[in-house]
């Protein structure tokens, strides 16, 4: 159990650091009401989890330990749908209904599409 916790914790640390850096870079590059940092992290995270899950399912290309570190840890620390929900609340609170609709629709549609793409990349490569 300790080994598994450490694997998840190490992956989570890397994911959280990556999420922080992507957020900072997006904030420097884009100054708008659209929460680009969280959007970019969620879409990239969906692609990553699609790739990792595809690798895990394809001839067990990932060990159980690698799966814990990459899927549970890295992706769990990197993607932040709690931040997504908070961004949605903030947009609604400020009355940015068009941005809210674009953010919600884009996050869900592109997220599902990126999971499919990640799995397809593993399946056909």
Coordinates of C-alpha atoms in Angstrom, one line a residue:
X1 CA 0.0 0.0 0.0
X2 CA 2.9 2.4 0.8
X3 CA 4.5 1.7 -2.6
X4 CA 1.2 2.5 -4.4
X5 CA 0.7 5.7 -2.4
X6 CA 4.2 6.8 -3.3
X7 CA 3.7 6.1 -7.0
X8 CA 0.4 8.0 -7.0
X9 CA 2.0 10.8 -5.0
X10 CA 5.0 11.1 -7.4
X11 CA 2.7 11.1 -10.4
X12 CA 0.4 13.6 -8.7
X13 CA 3.3 15.9 -7.9
X14 CA 4.4 15.9 -11.5
X15 CA 0.9 16.4 -12.8
X16 CA 0.2 19.3 -10.4
X17 CA 3.4 21.0 -11.3
X18 CA 2.6 20.6 -15.0
X19 CA -0.9 22.0 -14.4
X20 CA 0.6 25.0 -12.6
X21 CA 3.1 25.7 -15.4
X22 CA 0.5 25.4 -18.2
X23 CA -1.8 27.7 -16.3
X24 CA 1.0 30.3 -15.9
X25 CA 2.0 30.1 -19.5
X26 CA -1.6 30.5 -20.7
X27 CA -2.2 33.4 -18.4
X28 CA 0.9 35.2 -19.9
X29 CA -0.2 34.5 -23.4
X30 CA -4.0 35.1 -23.2
X31 CA -5.7 37.9 -21.4
X32 CA -9.4 37.2 -21.8
X33 CA -12.5 36.0 -19.9
X34 CA -12.0 32.5 -21.3
X35 CA -10.2 30.3 -18.8
X36 CA -7.6 29.0 -21.3
X37 CA -5.3 27.5 -18.8
X38 CA -7.8 25.1 -17.3
X39 CA -9.2 24.4 -20.7
X40 CA -5.8 23.5 -22.1
X41 CA -5.0 21.3 -19.1
X42 CA -8.3 19.5 -19.3
X43 CA -8.1 18.8 -23.0
X44 CA -4.4 17.8 -22.8
X45 CA -5.2 15.6 -19.8
X46 CA -8.0 13.9 -21.7
X47 CA -5.6 13.1 -24.5
X48 CA -3.0 11.8 -22.0
X49 CA -5.4 9.6 -20.1
X50 CA -6.7 8.2 -23.5
X51 CA -3.1 7.3 -24.5
X52 CA -2.3 5.8 -21.1
X53 CA -5.5 3.8 -20.9
X54 CA -5.0 2.7 -24.5
X55 CA -1.5 1.5 -23.6
X56 CA -2.7 -0.2 -20.5
X57 CA -5.4 -2.1 -22.4
X58 CA -3.2 -2.9 -25.4
X59 CA -1.3 -6.0 -24.5
X60 CA -0.8 -4.7 -21.0
X61 CA 1.8 -2.3 -22.3
X62 CA 1.8 -0.5 -18.8
X63 CA 2.3 -2.3 -15.6
X64 CA -0.1 -1.9 -12.7
X65 CA 2.4 0.4 -11.1
X66 CA 2.9 2.5 -14.2
X67 CA -0.9 2.8 -14.5
X68 CA -1.1 4.0 -10.9
X69 CA 1.6 6.6 -11.4
X70 CA 0.5 7.8 -14.9
X71 CA -3.3 7.6 -14.8
X72 CA -4.2 8.0 -11.1
X73 CA -1.2 10.2 -10.2
X74 CA -0.1 12.2 -13.2
X75 CA -3.5 12.7 -14.9
X76 CA -5.3 13.1 -11.6
X77 CA -2.8 15.8 -10.5
X78 CA -2.8 17.4 -14.0
X79 CA -6.5 17.6 -14.9
X80 CA -8.7 19.6 -12.5
X81 CA -12.3 19.4 -13.1
X82 CA -12.8 21.0 -9.7
X83 CA -11.2 24.1 -11.1
X84 CA -13.4 23.7 -14.2
X85 CA -16.5 23.7 -12.0
X86 CA -15.2 26.7 -10.1
X87 CA -14.5 28.6 -13.4
X88 CA -18.0 27.8 -14.6
X89 CA -19.4 29.2 -11.4
X90 CA -17.3 32.4 -11.8
X91 CA -18.4 32.9 -15.4
X92 CA -22.0 32.5 -14.3
X93 CA -21.6 34.8 -11.4
X94 CA -20.2 37.5 -13.7
X95 CA -22.9 36.9 -16.3
X96 CA -20.5 35.7 -19.0
X97 CA -23.1 33.3 -20.4
X98 CA -21.7 33.0 -23.9
X99 CA -18.2 32.3 -22.6
X100 CA -19.7 29.8 -20.2
X101 CA -21.5 27.9 -22.9
X102 CA -18.4 27.9 -25.2
X103 CA -16.2 26.7 -22.3
X104 CA -18.6 24.0 -21.2
X105 CA -19.3 22.7 -24.7
X106 CA -15.7 22.9 -25.8
X107 CA -14.4 21.2 -22.7
X108 CA -16.8 18.3 -22.9
X109 CA -16.8 17.8 -26.7
X110 CA -13.0 18.2 -27.1
X111 CA -12.3 16.2 -24.0
X112 CA -14.3 13.2 -25.2
X113 CA -12.7 13.6 -28.7
X114 CA -9.2 13.7 -27.2
X115 CA -9.8 10.5 -25.2
X116 CA -11.0 8.8 -28.4
X117 CA -7.9 10.2 -30.3
X118 CA -5.5 9.0 -27.6
X119 CA -7.0 5.5 -27.7
X120 CA -7.0 5.5 -31.5
X121 CA -3.3 6.6 -31.6
X122 CA -2.4 3.6 -29.4
X123 CA -4.6 1.2 -31.3
X124 CA -3.4 2.1 -34.7
X125 CA 0.3 2.9 -34.1

